[in-house]
Amino acid sequence: MQKPESIVVLTGAGISAESGIETFRSEDGLWANHPVEEVATPEGFARNPQLVYQFYNQRREQLLSKEINPNAAHSALAKFEHDFDGSFLLVTQNIDNLHERAGSQNVLHMHGELLKMRCLNSRMVFDIRESFDFDSHCQCCRSPGNLRPHVVWFGEMPFHMNQINIALEACDVFVAIGTSGNVYPASGFYQIAKLRKAHTVEFNLEQTGSTFDTHIYGKATETVPQYFKSLLD
Ligand code: NAD
């Protein structure tokens, strides 16, 4: 393969699994006890906001605990971005901040961020590290009941789609790491890249059923550093 000039990387919950954050489908994870319809849809939030606040408060608390740290796969992507002289975009479906903590710079969180909240009135976005709920007063309207997690729920439009599509159409390598390919529109990114004749590579523990040009199976902390080092050689 020729030395790539433009790379787009998509990451999913699998890249953070070895840091201790449960994936969407892990059997004993937080998600297992909370059906997505309850905690990750606008309808679920309207039905039982306290449950949704509690779910994201728990996840935020876990993310900020001493035990959760970026792993070798996050670090390998940050190092690659630093050393690569072409164009590099990291798109993540993850709402954690492990890519930034590893040193990645050009990161788009298409499904939002756990450490942000949004006012439903003004649409202003605020950083948040503590718990918040229906009774919390927002900084702009100073009244309770207007704040929600700044995450994209099922049925809502992901963020940064224009910028992502432009990068996908211009890339010569597209890499997907630790994503099941079950969540649209991220599941279709490799097809957009393929239309532009990009080389497509998937990293996962197991087969996902998607037809990438190359499939690399194994733990992301072992496979990802090796691959990105070889791209620079
Ligand atoms: P998913 O849970 O549907 O799939 C995770 C994939 O990662 C699976 O295919 C699994 O085989 C693979 N995987 C697990 N451990 C791995 C490892 N060590 N190395 C390589 N691959 C591994 O996740 P998804 O496709 O990202 O979609 C789920 C949705 O849930 C996303 O929208 C995401 O926003 C959200 N989510 C985010 C987080 C997070 O922020 N860390 C965690 C859970 C879910």
mmCIF file of C-alpha atoms and ligand atoms in Angstrom:
data_model
loop_
_atom_site.group_PDB
_atom_site.id
_atom_site.type_symbol
_atom_site.label_atom_id
_atom_site.label_comp_id
_atom_site.label_asym_id
_atom_site.label_seq_id
_atom_site.Cartn_x
_atom_site.Cartn_y
_atom_site.Cartn_z
ATOM 1 C CA MET A 1 0.000 0.000 0.000
ATOM 2 C CA GLN A 2 1.213 3.533 -0.869
ATOM 3 C CA LYS A 3 1.931 5.870 2.019
ATOM 4 C CA PRO A 4 -1.476 7.365 2.920
ATOM 5 C CA GLU A 5 -2.030 11.116 2.764
ATOM 6 C CA SER A 6 -5.387 11.360 4.472
ATOM 7 C CA ILE A 7 -6.723 9.095 7.206
ATOM 8 C CA VAL A 8 -10.050 8.969 9.027
ATOM 9 C CA VAL A 9 -10.319 6.794 12.140
ATOM 10 C CA LEU A 10 -13.674 5.890 13.700
ATOM 11 C CA THR A 11 -13.670 4.515 17.236
ATOM 12 C CA GLY A 12 -16.420 2.836 19.238
ATOM 13 C CA ALA A 13 -16.959 1.501 22.728
ATOM 14 C CA GLY A 14 -14.491 -1.388 22.103
ATOM 15 C CA ILE A 15 -11.451 0.911 22.240
ATOM 16 C CA SER A 16 -12.355 1.970 25.791
ATOM 17 C CA ALA A 17 -13.287 -1.542 26.986
ATOM 18 C CA GLU A 18 -9.744 -2.331 28.161
ATOM 19 C CA SER A 19 -9.759 0.943 30.122
ATOM 20 C CA GLY A 20 -12.632 -0.480 32.163
ATOM 21 C CA ILE A 21 -15.621 1.227 30.502
ATOM 22 C CA GLU A 22 -18.290 -1.293 29.562
ATOM 23 C CA THR A 23 -19.276 -1.562 25.900
ATOM 24 C CA PHE A 24 -22.826 -1.200 24.762
ATOM 25 C CA ARG A 25 -23.421 -4.918 24.677
ATOM 26 C CA SER A 26 -21.276 -6.300 27.473
ATOM 27 C CA GLU A 27 -23.313 -8.726 29.535
ATOM 28 C CA ASP A 28 -22.734 -7.250 32.976
ATOM 29 C CA GLY A 29 -22.308 -3.573 32.059
ATOM 30 C CA LEU A 30 -24.424 -0.595 33.018
ATOM 31 C CA TRP A 31 -26.244 -0.822 29.716
ATOM 32 C CA ALA A 32 -27.306 -4.408 30.455
ATOM 33 C CA ASN A 33 -29.439 -3.240 33.372
ATOM 34 C CA HIS A 34 -30.868 -0.292 31.474
ATOM 35 C CA PRO A 35 -32.580 -0.876 28.122
ATOM 36 C CA VAL A 36 -31.587 1.762 25.536
ATOM 37 C CA GLU A 37 -35.215 2.841 25.139
ATOM 38 C CA GLU A 38 -35.167 3.937 28.782
ATOM 39 C CA VAL A 39 -31.832 5.746 28.994
ATOM 40 C CA ALA A 40 -30.853 6.670 25.441
ATOM 41 C CA THR A 41 -33.930 8.031 23.692
ATOM 42 C CA PRO A 42 -35.776 11.386 23.918
ATOM 43 C CA GLU A 43 -38.954 9.422 24.759
ATOM 44 C CA GLY A 44 -37.230 7.680 27.681
ATOM 45 C CA PHE A 45 -36.059 11.073 28.997
ATOM 46 C CA ALA A 46 -39.587 12.486 28.738
ATOM 47 C CA ARG A 47 -41.027 9.446 30.580
ATOM 48 C CA ASN A 48 -38.520 9.196 33.408
ATOM 49 C CA PRO A 49 -35.950 12.025 33.476
ATOM 50 C CA GLN A 50 -34.624 11.106 36.946
ATOM 51 C CA LEU A 51 -33.608 7.630 35.712
ATOM 52 C CA VAL A 52 -31.782 9.138 32.727
ATOM 53 C CA TYR A 53 -29.994 11.749 34.876
ATOM 54 C CA GLN A 54 -28.976 9.013 37.315
ATOM 55 C CA PHE A 55 -27.662 6.777 34.525
ATOM 56 C CA TYR A 56 -25.402 9.494 33.059
ATOM 57 C CA ASN A 57 -24.380 10.726 36.524
ATOM 58 C CA GLN A 58 -23.179 7.188 37.331
ATOM 59 C CA ARG A 59 -21.260 6.970 34.058
ATOM 60 C CA ARG A 60 -19.655 10.403 34.616
ATOM 61 C CA GLU A 61 -18.614 9.432 38.125
ATOM 62 C CA GLN A 62 -17.083 6.204 36.809
ATOM 63 C CA LEU A 63 -15.219 8.051 34.019
ATOM 64 C CA LEU A 64 -13.702 10.468 36.543
ATOM 65 C CA SER A 65 -12.608 7.736 38.944
ATOM 66 C CA LYS A 66 -8.888 6.985 39.386
ATOM 67 C CA GLU A 67 -9.328 3.515 37.867
ATOM 68 C CA ILE A 68 -10.304 4.748 34.385
ATOM 69 C CA ASN A 69 -7.373 5.814 32.211
ATOM 70 C CA PRO A 70 -6.504 5.891 28.500
ATOM 71 C CA ASN A 71 -4.975 2.639 27.249
ATOM 72 C CA ALA A 72 -2.283 1.749 24.700
ATOM 73 C CA ALA A 73 -4.717 1.993 21.760
ATOM 74 C CA HIS A 74 -5.769 5.561 22.684
ATOM 75 C CA SER A 75 -2.097 6.497 23.124
ATOM 76 C CA ALA A 76 -1.066 4.942 19.789
ATOM 77 C CA LEU A 77 -3.636 7.077 17.938
ATOM 78 C CA ALA A 78 -2.452 10.239 19.702
ATOM 79 C CA LYS A 79 1.177 9.460 18.869
ATOM 80 C CA PHE A 80 0.312 8.689 15.255
ATOM 81 C CA GLU A 81 -1.568 11.989 14.871
ATOM 82 C CA HIS A 82 1.464 13.827 16.254
ATOM 83 C CA ASP A 83 4.003 12.081 13.997
ATOM 84 C CA PHE A 84 1.957 11.788 10.767
ATOM 85 C CA ASP A 85 2.523 14.543 8.214
ATOM 86 C CA GLY A 86 -0.763 14.008 6.302
ATOM 87 C CA SER A 87 -4.320 14.828 7.222
ATOM 88 C CA PHE A 88 -5.791 12.947 10.191
ATOM 89 C CA LEU A 89 -9.287 13.025 11.672
ATOM 90 C CA LEU A 90 -10.431 10.986 14.653
ATOM 91 C CA VAL A 91 -14.201 10.505 14.844
ATOM 92 C CA THR A 92 -15.466 8.808 17.977
ATOM 93 C CA GLN A 93 -18.845 7.411 18.923
ATOM 94 C CA ASN A 94 -17.642 7.373 22.508
ATOM 95 C CA ILE A 95 -18.836 9.911 25.017
ATOM 96 C CA ASP A 96 -15.808 9.399 27.288
ATOM 97 C CA ASN A 97 -12.763 11.736 27.143
ATOM 98 C CA LEU A 98 -10.046 9.080 26.890
ATOM 99 C CA HIS A 99 -8.820 10.156 23.434
ATOM 100 C CA GLU A 100 -8.243 13.715 24.660
ATOM 101 C CA ARG A 101 -6.579 12.455 27.824
ATOM 102 C CA ALA A 102 -4.215 10.355 25.678
ATOM 103 C CA GLY A 103 -3.244 13.514 23.750
ATOM 104 C CA SER A 104 -5.391 13.352 20.587
ATOM 105 C CA GLN A 105 -6.081 16.832 19.146
ATOM 106 C CA ASN A 106 -8.379 16.544 16.149
ATOM 107 C CA VAL A 107 -11.296 14.613 17.705
ATOM 108 C CA LEU A 108 -14.973 14.853 16.778
ATOM 109 C CA HIS A 109 -17.462 13.376 19.271
ATOM 110 C CA MET A 110 -20.335 12.477 16.967
ATOM 111 C CA HIS A 111 -22.464 11.192 19.874
ATOM 112 C CA GLY A 112 -21.635 13.998 22.297
ATOM 113 C CA GLU A 113 -19.686 14.080 25.534
ATOM 114 C CA LEU A 114 -20.365 12.853 29.039
ATOM 115 C CA LEU A 115 -18.552 15.839 30.558
ATOM 116 C CA LYS A 116 -20.912 18.337 28.939
ATOM 117 C CA MET A 117 -24.540 19.318 29.512
ATOM 118 C CA ARG A 118 -26.892 21.421 27.411
ATOM 119 C CA CYS A 119 -29.636 23.901 28.196
ATOM 120 C CA LEU A 120 -32.859 22.960 26.415
ATOM 121 C CA ASN A 121 -33.859 26.647 26.171
ATOM 122 C CA SER A 122 -30.736 28.368 24.917
ATOM 123 C CA ARG A 123 -28.950 25.261 23.524
ATOM 124 C CA MET A 124 -25.802 26.529 25.270
ATOM 125 C CA VAL A 125 -23.335 23.775 26.207
ATOM 126 C CA PHE A 126 -21.529 23.741 29.568
ATOM 127 C CA ASP A 127 -18.730 21.629 31.020
ATOM 128 C CA ILE A 128 -19.872 19.416 33.895
ATOM 129 C CA ARG A 129 -17.899 17.101 36.181
ATOM 130 C CA GLU A 130 -20.462 16.750 38.985
ATOM 131 C CA SER A 131 -23.903 15.156 39.058
ATOM 132 C CA PHE A 132 -26.875 17.189 37.839
ATOM 133 C CA ASP A 133 -30.591 16.522 37.465
ATOM 134 C CA PHE A 134 -34.033 18.027 36.971
ATOM 135 C CA ASP A 135 -33.602 20.295 40.025
ATOM 136 C CA SER A 136 -30.262 21.752 38.897
ATOM 137 C CA HIS A 137 -30.297 25.425 37.866
ATOM 138 C CA CYS A 138 -28.641 26.199 34.589
ATOM 139 C CA GLN A 139 -26.113 29.004 34.242
ATOM 140 C CA CYS A 140 -28.052 30.841 31.539
ATOM 141 C CA CYS A 141 -31.729 30.770 32.530
ATOM 142 C CA ARG A 142 -31.095 30.244 36.262
ATOM 143 C CA SER A 143 -34.150 27.994 36.528
ATOM 144 C CA PRO A 144 -34.433 24.233 37.115
ATOM 145 C CA GLY A 145 -35.616 21.590 34.626
ATOM 146 C CA ASN A 146 -33.781 22.828 31.536
ATOM 147 C CA LEU A 147 -30.571 20.818 31.558
ATOM 148 C CA ARG A 148 -29.916 17.537 29.749
ATOM 149 C CA PRO A 149 -26.810 15.437 29.082
ATOM 150 C CA HIS A 150 -25.014 16.631 25.913
ATOM 151 C CA VAL A 151 -25.202 13.188 24.332
ATOM 152 C CA VAL A 152 -26.932 12.061 21.150
ATOM 153 C CA TRP A 153 -29.757 9.628 21.804
ATOM 154 C CA PHE A 154 -31.298 7.151 19.377
ATOM 155 C CA GLY A 155 -33.524 9.047 16.954
ATOM 156 C CA GLU A 156 -31.444 12.261 17.220
ATOM 157 C CA MET A 157 -29.046 13.649 14.620
ATOM 158 C CA PRO A 158 -25.354 12.990 15.404
ATOM 159 C CA PHE A 159 -23.040 16.016 15.605
ATOM 160 C CA HIS A 160 -20.449 17.164 13.008
ATOM 161 C CA MET A 161 -21.893 15.121 10.122
ATOM 162 C CA ASN A 162 -20.907 17.636 7.388
ATOM 163 C CA GLN A 163 -17.307 17.730 8.520
ATOM 164 C CA ILE A 164 -17.198 13.919 8.838
ATOM 165 C CA ASN A 165 -18.639 13.353 5.362
ATOM 166 C CA ILE A 166 -16.146 15.765 3.780
ATOM 167 C CA ALA A 167 -13.239 13.929 5.464
ATOM 168 C CA LEU A 168 -14.607 10.493 4.480
ATOM 169 C CA GLU A 169 -14.900 11.526 0.850
ATOM 170 C CA ALA A 170 -11.299 12.756 0.816
ATOM 171 C CA CYS A 171 -9.526 9.995 2.752
ATOM 172 C CA ASP A 172 -7.365 7.236 1.310
ATOM 173 C CA VAL A 173 -7.445 5.080 4.451
ATOM 174 C CA PHE A 174 -10.460 4.549 6.717
ATOM 175 C CA VAL A 175 -9.992 2.639 9.969
ATOM 176 C CA ALA A 176 -12.770 1.491 12.340
ATOM 177 C CA ILE A 177 -11.757 0.361 15.826
ATOM 178 C CA GLY A 178 -13.956 -1.409 18.392
ATOM 179 C CA THR A 179 -17.338 -0.710 16.878
ATOM 180 C CA SER A 180 -20.020 -3.291 16.228
ATOM 181 C CA GLY A 181 -21.347 -1.544 13.126
ATOM 182 C CA ASN A 182 -24.862 -1.663 14.535
ATOM 183 C CA VAL A 183 -25.385 2.027 15.113
ATOM 184 C CA TYR A 184 -26.311 4.179 12.092
ATOM 185 C CA PRO A 185 -24.907 6.399 10.538
ATOM 186 C CA ALA A 186 -21.399 5.400 11.742
ATOM 187 C CA SER A 187 -22.037 1.883 10.427
ATOM 188 C CA GLY A 188 -22.135 3.278 6.866
ATOM 189 C CA PHE A 189 -18.901 5.305 7.007
ATOM 190 C CA TYR A 190 -16.721 2.575 5.524
ATOM 191 C CA GLN A 191 -18.989 2.420 2.464
ATOM 192 C CA ILE A 192 -18.644 6.166 1.859
ATOM 193 C CA ALA A 193 -14.844 5.805 2.122
ATOM 194 C CA LYS A 194 -14.868 2.799 -0.212
ATOM 195 C CA LEU A 195 -16.708 4.762 -2.909
ATOM 196 C CA ARG A 196 -13.699 7.104 -2.898
ATOM 197 C CA LYS A 197 -11.521 3.954 -3.257
ATOM 198 C CA ALA A 198 -10.034 4.314 0.221
ATOM 199 C CA HIS A 199 -8.463 1.265 1.825
ATOM 200 C CA THR A 200 -10.723 0.207 4.711
ATOM 201 C CA VAL A 201 -9.487 -1.545 7.853
ATOM 202 C CA GLU A 202 -11.457 -2.928 10.790
ATOM 203 C CA PHE A 203 -10.149 -3.767 14.258
ATOM 204 C CA ASN A 204 -12.369 -5.903 16.465
ATOM 205 C CA LEU A 205 -12.325 -8.906 18.760
ATOM 206 C CA GLU A 206 -14.643 -10.757 16.427
ATOM 207 C CA GLN A 207 -16.271 -10.672 12.981
ATOM 208 C CA THR A 208 -18.895 -7.939 12.659
ATOM 209 C CA GLY A 209 -20.251 -8.862 9.229
ATOM 210 C CA SER A 210 -19.027 -5.642 7.577
ATOM 211 C CA THR A 211 -16.989 -6.020 4.372
ATOM 212 C CA PHE A 212 -13.827 -4.037 5.093
ATOM 213 C CA ASP A 213 -10.768 -4.665 2.885
ATOM 214 C CA THR A 214 -8.742 -5.767 5.908
ATOM 215 C CA HIS A 215 -9.938 -7.233 9.218
ATOM 216 C CA ILE A 216 -7.582 -7.335 12.194
ATOM 217 C CA TYR A 217 -8.847 -9.387 15.107
ATOM 218 C CA GLY A 218 -7.604 -9.128 18.669
ATOM 219 C CA LYS A 219 -7.487 -6.739 21.607
ATOM 220 C CA ALA A 220 -7.230 -3.125 20.505
ATOM 221 C CA THR A 221 -4.367 -2.464 22.955
ATOM 222 C CA GLU A 222 -2.284 -5.071 21.115
ATOM 223 C CA THR A 223 -3.316 -4.663 17.468
ATOM 224 C CA VAL A 224 -3.751 -0.880 17.130
ATOM 225 C CA PRO A 225 -0.250 0.248 18.285
ATOM 226 C CA GLN A 226 1.400 -2.251 15.934
ATOM 227 C CA TYR A 227 -0.664 -1.187 12.903
ATOM 228 C CA PHE A 228 -0.208 2.570 13.353
ATOM 229 C CA LYS A 229 3.515 2.173 13.929
ATOM 230 C CA SER A 230 3.765 0.235 10.644
ATOM 231 C CA LEU A 231 1.901 3.038 8.786
ATOM 232 C CA LEU A 232 4.678 5.459 9.728
ATOM 233 C CA ASP A 233 7.541 3.145 8.711
HETATM 234 P P1 NAD B 1 -20.784 -1.626 20.716
HETATM 235 O O1 NAD B 1 -20.835 -1.882 22.174
HETATM 236 O O2 NAD B 1 -22.003 -1.826 19.901
HETATM 237 O O3 NAD B 1 -19.636 -2.525 20.093
HETATM 238 C C1 NAD B 1 -18.357 -2.602 20.660
HETATM 239 C C2 NAD B 1 -17.509 -3.425 19.732
HETATM 240 O O4 NAD B 1 -16.184 -3.433 20.241
HETATM 241 C C3 NAD B 1 -17.956 -4.888 19.614
HETATM 242 O O5 NAD B 1 -18.033 -5.231 18.240
HETATM 243 C C4 NAD B 1 -16.846 -5.672 20.338
HETATM 244 O O6 NAD B 1 -16.602 -6.936 19.740
HETATM 245 C C5 NAD B 1 -15.656 -4.746 20.166
HETATM 246 N N1 NAD B 1 -14.668 -4.864 21.237
HETATM 247 C C6 NAD B 1 -14.891 -5.065 22.559
HETATM 248 N N2 NAD B 1 -13.735 -5.083 23.245
HETATM 249 C C7 NAD B 1 -12.745 -4.870 22.326
HETATM 250 C C8 NAD B 1 -11.326 -4.786 22.416
HETATM 251 N N3 NAD B 1 -10.679 -4.901 23.586
HETATM 252 N N4 NAD B 1 -10.635 -4.584 21.271
HETATM 253 C C9 NAD B 1 -11.258 -4.471 20.067
HETATM 254 N N5 NAD B 1 -12.596 -4.534 19.934
HETATM 255 C C10 NAD B 1 -13.333 -4.733 21.044
HETATM 256 O O7 NAD B 1 -20.236 -0.126 20.566
HETATM 257 P P2 NAD B 1 -20.385 0.959 19.412
HETATM 258 O O8 NAD B 1 -20.300 0.303 18.074
HETATM 259 O O9 NAD B 1 -19.433 2.049 19.777
HETATM 260 O O10 NAD B 1 -21.886 1.521 19.548
HETATM 261 C C11 NAD B 1 -22.491 1.697 20.793
HETATM 262 C C12 NAD B 1 -22.979 3.085 21.145
HETATM 263 O O11 NAD B 1 -22.911 3.193 22.574
HETATM 264 C C13 NAD B 1 -22.146 4.216 20.623
HETATM 265 O O12 NAD B 1 -23.014 5.131 20.100
HETATM 266 C C14 NAD B 1 -21.457 4.848 21.836
HETATM 267 O O13 NAD B 1 -21.676 6.245 21.859
HETATM 268 C C15 NAD B 1 -22.159 4.304 23.030
HETATM 269 N N6 NAD B 1 -21.202 3.853 24.093
HETATM 270 C C16 NAD B 1 -20.107 4.606 24.407
HETATM 271 C C17 NAD B 1 -19.200 4.177 25.380
HETATM 272 C C18 NAD B 1 -18.016 5.057 25.712
HETATM 273 O O14 NAD B 1 -18.110 6.274 25.611
HETATM 274 N N7 NAD B 1 -16.874 4.479 26.112
HETATM 275 C C19 NAD B 1 -19.397 2.956 26.026
HETATM 276 C C20 NAD B 1 -20.556 2.213 25.696
HETATM 277 C C21 NAD B 1 -21.431 2.668 24.716
#
